[in-house]
Amino acid sequence: MASTTSPPRSRIRRQRRNGVLLLLGPFFLLFALTYILPLFYAVGLSFFRERFSGLGWGGPELVFAWFDNYTRALTDPDFLSGVGRVLLYGLIFVPLLVVLAIVLALLLDNALTYGRRFFQTLLFLPHIVPGLIASLIWLYLYTPELSPIVDAFSALGWDIDFLGGNNVMFSLVNIAVWGALGFNVVLIFVGLQAVPRTTIDAARIDGAGEFRIAFNVKLPQVLPTVLVATLFTIIGSLQLYTEPMILRTSGESPISNTWTPNMLAYSSAFNSNDYHYAATVSVLIAVLAGVLSFAVTRFANRRALR
C-alpha cells in the first residue's frame, strides 16, 4: 500500500507567500510608481532652487537651498491665505457632507426594499460625472442672465450673486457636496447592511422607536465606516482645485490664480516655472493632510475606547 506524505509546512507557507505576492504585487508596483516615487521626487525638488549668477546671461544654476523654500512658503501671504480658505472650506464642507450622508444612508436603510435601488442610483449618479463637467454645469447655473435658478430667485425678489464676495465659498461647497454625497451615502449604507438584524429586532422588542434605533443602535455600529468617509472627505477638501479654477473663468468671482494652495502650486510651476516652490507647496499640503487625518483617527479611537 502506497503511503502518502503531506508537503512540509515551510513549502506550504512559501506557496502562500508567493500567491500573495503574485496577487498584490501589481498593485504595490503601481502604487510605488504613481504615489511613492513622485512623493520622494517632490520632497527632493523642494530642497533645491535655481539661482542666476551675475546678470543672468549664463542661465540658472541649481543649488541646494536647505529649508529656504519652506521658509518662503510659510511666510508667503498667498500660501497662508490659501490654506486659510481651504480650512474654512473644509469646516463647512466636511461636517455638512458627513451629516447628510449619515442621514440619507439611515433613511435608505429604513426604506422599503423596492425603493432602495432607485434612490441609491439617483444619489450616486452625480458621483460618476467628472468634476470638470460638474463645475462647468454649475458655472452655467451660477451665471446671471444664463441661469434659470438666478432668474427664478430674481422673480421672487432675491438678488443672489453666487459668484461674488463670500457667496463663492458656499457655491464651491454646493458643487462638492452635489458630487461627493452619493459615494459617501452608498459607503455608509453598505456598512449599515452589516448590522445584525437580530440586534435591531431586539431593540424594537424593547420598545425603541425608529429614530432611537437609527442613532443609538445602527449608527454606533458603522462609526468605522463614517470615519473612513470623513478621512476621504478631509483629504479631498485639501485638494480643492478644479471647482475654483472653473469658477474663476467666469470673470464674476473674486477667485485668483493663487486662491488655494493647489492653484498656487500650479501657477508657480506652469506660470512662473518655479517647480521647486511648487513642490514645496505640494509637500506642505500633503503634510497638513496627514496631520489632520492622524488627528481625526486619534480622536475617533479615544471616543471608541470610552
mmCIF file with all atom_site columns, C-alpha atoms in Angstrom, residues 17-93:
data_model
loop_
_atom_site.group_PDB
_atom_site.id
_atom_site.type_symbol
_atom_site.label_atom_id
_atom_site.label_alt_id
_atom_site.label_comp_id
_atom_site.label_asym_id
_atom_site.label_entity_id
_atom_site.label_seq_id
_atom_site.pdbx_PDB_ins_code
_atom_site.Cartn_x
_atom_site.Cartn_y
_atom_site.Cartn_z
_atom_site.occupancy
_atom_site.B_iso_or_equiv
_atom_site.pdbx_formal_charge
_atom_site.auth_seq_id
_atom_site.auth_comp_id
_atom_site.auth_asym_id
_atom_site.auth_atom_id
_atom_site.pdbx_PDB_model_num
ATOM 1  C CA . ARG A 1 17 ? 3.537   33.833 0.245   1.00 0.00 ? 17 ARG A CA 1
ATOM 2  C CA . ASN A 1 18 ? 4.217   33.537 -3.472  1.00 0.00 ? 18 ASN A CA 1
ATOM 3  C CA . GLY A 1 19 ? 0.488   33.568 -4.163  1.00 0.00 ? 19 GLY A CA 1
ATOM 4  C CA . VAL A 1 20 ? 0.011   36.722 -2.120  1.00 0.00 ? 20 VAL A CA 1
ATOM 5  C CA . LEU A 1 21 ? 2.911   38.418 -3.886  1.00 0.00 ? 21 LEU A CA 1
ATOM 6  C CA . LEU A 1 22 ? 1.524   37.406 -7.260  1.00 0.00 ? 22 LEU A CA 1
ATOM 7  C CA . LEU A 1 23 ? -1.868  38.889 -6.482  1.00 0.00 ? 23 LEU A CA 1
ATOM 8  C CA . LEU A 1 24 ? -0.761  42.020 -4.636  1.00 0.00 ? 24 LEU A CA 1
ATOM 9  C CA . GLY A 1 25 ? 2.499   42.658 -6.487  1.00 0.00 ? 25 GLY A CA 1
ATOM 10 C CA . PRO A 1 26 ? 0.979   44.609 -9.432  1.00 0.00 ? 26 PRO A CA 1
ATOM 11 C CA . PHE A 1 27 ? -0.948  46.864 -7.044  1.00 0.00 ? 27 PHE A CA 1
ATOM 12 C CA . PHE A 1 28 ? 2.093   47.699 -4.920  1.00 0.00 ? 28 PHE A CA 1
ATOM 13 C CA . LEU A 1 29 ? 4.185   48.245 -8.052  1.00 0.00 ? 29 LEU A CA 1
ATOM 14 C CA . LEU A 1 30 ? 1.689   50.749 -9.463  1.00 0.00 ? 30 LEU A CA 1
ATOM 15 C CA . PHE A 1 31 ? 1.316   52.342 -6.016  1.00 0.00 ? 31 PHE A CA 1
ATOM 16 C CA . ALA A 1 32 ? 5.067   52.831 -5.773  1.00 0.00 ? 32 ALA A CA 1
ATOM 17 C CA . LEU A 1 33 ? 5.338   54.243 -9.304  1.00 0.00 ? 33 LEU A CA 1
ATOM 18 C CA . THR A 1 34 ? 2.389   56.621 -9.064  1.00 0.00 ? 34 THR A CA 1
ATOM 19 C CA . TYR A 1 35 ? 2.485   57.685 -5.389  1.00 0.00 ? 35 TYR A CA 1
ATOM 20 C CA . ILE A 1 36 ? 5.664   56.813 -3.507  1.00 0.00 ? 36 ILE A CA 1
ATOM 21 C CA . LEU A 1 37 ? 8.244   57.795 -6.154  1.00 0.00 ? 37 LEU A CA 1
ATOM 22 C CA . PRO A 1 38 ? 6.521   61.094 -7.088  1.00 0.00 ? 38 PRO A CA 1
ATOM 23 C CA . LEU A 1 39 ? 6.293   61.935 -3.380  1.00 0.00 ? 39 LEU A CA 1
ATOM 24 C CA . PHE A 1 40 ? 10.020  61.404 -2.849  1.00 0.00 ? 40 PHE A CA 1
ATOM 25 C CA . TYR A 1 41 ? 10.736  63.300 -6.068  1.00 0.00 ? 41 TYR A CA 1
ATOM 26 C CA . ALA A 1 42 ? 8.664   66.259 -4.856  1.00 0.00 ? 42 ALA A CA 1
ATOM 27 C CA . VAL A 1 43 ? 10.433  66.247 -1.486  1.00 0.00 ? 43 VAL A CA 1
ATOM 28 C CA . GLY A 1 44 ? 13.784  66.232 -3.292  1.00 0.00 ? 44 GLY A CA 1
ATOM 29 C CA . LEU A 1 45 ? 12.764  69.133 -5.532  1.00 0.00 ? 45 LEU A CA 1
ATOM 30 C CA . SER A 1 46 ? 11.662  71.172 -2.524  1.00 0.00 ? 46 SER A CA 1
ATOM 31 C CA . PHE A 1 47 ? 15.218  71.316 -1.165  1.00 0.00 ? 47 PHE A CA 1
ATOM 32 C CA . PHE A 1 48 ? 16.645  72.955 -4.302  1.00 0.00 ? 48 PHE A CA 1
ATOM 33 C CA . ARG A 1 49 ? 16.190  76.225 -6.110  1.00 0.00 ? 49 ARG A CA 1
ATOM 34 C CA . GLU A 1 50 ? 17.511  77.889 -9.237  1.00 0.00 ? 50 GLU A CA 1
ATOM 35 C CA . ARG A 1 51 ? 19.945  80.778 -8.824  1.00 0.00 ? 51 ARG A CA 1
ATOM 36 C CA . PHE A 1 52 ? 21.062  83.213 -11.506 1.00 0.00 ? 52 PHE A CA 1
ATOM 37 C CA . SER A 1 53 ? 24.596  84.480 -11.272 1.00 0.00 ? 53 SER A CA 1
ATOM 38 C CA . GLY A 1 54 ? 25.721  87.907 -12.427 1.00 0.00 ? 54 GLY A CA 1
ATOM 39 C CA . LEU A 1 55 ? 23.343  89.406 -14.977 1.00 0.00 ? 55 LEU A CA 1
ATOM 40 C CA . GLY A 1 56 ? 21.738  86.058 -15.633 1.00 0.00 ? 56 GLY A CA 1
ATOM 41 C CA . TRP A 1 57 ? 23.303  85.546 -19.064 1.00 0.00 ? 57 TRP A CA 1
ATOM 42 C CA . GLY A 1 58 ? 24.787  82.228 -18.034 1.00 0.00 ? 58 GLY A CA 1
ATOM 43 C CA . GLY A 1 59 ? 21.438  80.596 -17.287 1.00 0.00 ? 59 GLY A CA 1
ATOM 44 C CA . PRO A 1 60 ? 20.127  79.286 -13.988 1.00 0.00 ? 60 PRO A CA 1
ATOM 45 C CA . GLU A 1 61 ? 22.243  77.284 -11.585 1.00 0.00 ? 61 GLU A CA 1
ATOM 46 C CA . LEU A 1 62 ? 20.674  74.570 -9.416  1.00 0.00 ? 62 LEU A CA 1
ATOM 47 C CA . VAL A 1 63 ? 21.734  74.962 -5.782  1.00 0.00 ? 63 VAL A CA 1
ATOM 48 C CA . PHE A 1 64 ? 20.840  73.172 -2.564  1.00 0.00 ? 64 PHE A CA 1
ATOM 49 C CA . ALA A 1 65 ? 18.521  75.515 -0.643  1.00 0.00 ? 65 ALA A CA 1
ATOM 50 C CA . TRP A 1 66 ? 18.057  73.639 2.619   1.00 0.00 ? 66 TRP A CA 1
ATOM 51 C CA . PHE A 1 67 ? 14.742  74.852 4.084   1.00 0.00 ? 67 PHE A CA 1
ATOM 52 C CA . ASP A 1 68 ? 14.625  78.186 2.223   1.00 0.00 ? 68 ASP A CA 1
ATOM 53 C CA . ASN A 1 69 ? 11.634  77.127 0.116   1.00 0.00 ? 69 ASN A CA 1
ATOM 54 C CA . TYR A 1 70 ? 9.718   76.041 3.209   1.00 0.00 ? 70 TYR A CA 1
ATOM 55 C CA . THR A 1 71 ? 10.534  79.324 4.960   1.00 0.00 ? 71 THR A CA 1
ATOM 56 C CA . ARG A 1 72 ? 9.346   81.182 1.894   1.00 0.00 ? 72 ARG A CA 1
ATOM 57 C CA . ALA A 1 73 ? 6.094   79.222 1.769   1.00 0.00 ? 73 ALA A CA 1
ATOM 58 C CA . LEU A 1 74 ? 5.336   79.617 5.466   1.00 0.00 ? 74 LEU A CA 1
ATOM 59 C CA . THR A 1 75 ? 5.780   83.390 5.167   1.00 0.00 ? 75 THR A CA 1
ATOM 60 C CA . ASP A 1 76 ? 4.055   83.731 1.788   1.00 0.00 ? 76 ASP A CA 1
ATOM 61 C CA . PRO A 1 77 ? 0.720   85.610 2.162   1.00 0.00 ? 77 PRO A CA 1
ATOM 62 C CA . ASP A 1 78 ? -0.697  83.788 -0.866  1.00 0.00 ? 78 ASP A CA 1
ATOM 63 C CA . PHE A 1 79 ? 0.062   80.376 0.631   1.00 0.00 ? 79 PHE A CA 1
ATOM 64 C CA . LEU A 1 80 ? -1.161  81.256 4.118   1.00 0.00 ? 80 LEU A CA 1
ATOM 65 C CA . SER A 1 81 ? -4.385  82.818 2.874   1.00 0.00 ? 81 SER A CA 1
ATOM 66 C CA . GLY A 1 82 ? -4.916  79.847 0.550   1.00 0.00 ? 82 GLY A CA 1
ATOM 67 C CA . VAL A 1 83 ? -4.527  77.422 3.460   1.00 0.00 ? 83 VAL A CA 1
ATOM 68 C CA . GLY A 1 84 ? -6.972  79.519 5.477   1.00 0.00 ? 84 GLY A CA 1
ATOM 69 C CA . ARG A 1 85 ? -9.556  79.371 2.687   1.00 0.00 ? 85 ARG A CA 1
ATOM 70 C CA . VAL A 1 86 ? -9.142  75.619 2.304   1.00 0.00 ? 86 VAL A CA 1
ATOM 71 C CA . LEU A 1 87 ? -9.521  75.077 6.059   1.00 0.00 ? 87 LEU A CA 1
ATOM 72 C CA . LEU A 1 88 ? -12.656 77.252 6.101   1.00 0.00 ? 88 LEU A CA 1
ATOM 73 C CA . TYR A 1 89 ? -13.972 75.329 3.118   1.00 0.00 ? 89 TYR A CA 1
ATOM 74 C CA . GLY A 1 90 ? -13.282 72.068 4.961   1.00 0.00 ? 90 GLY A CA 1
ATOM 75 C CA . LEU A 1 91 ? -15.008 73.288 8.143   1.00 0.00 ? 91 LEU A CA 1
ATOM 76 C CA . ILE A 1 92 ? -18.164 73.859 6.091   1.00 0.00 ? 92 ILE A CA 1
ATOM 77 C CA . PHE A 1 93 ? -17.908 71.006 3.605   1.00 0.00 ? 93 PHE A CA 1
#
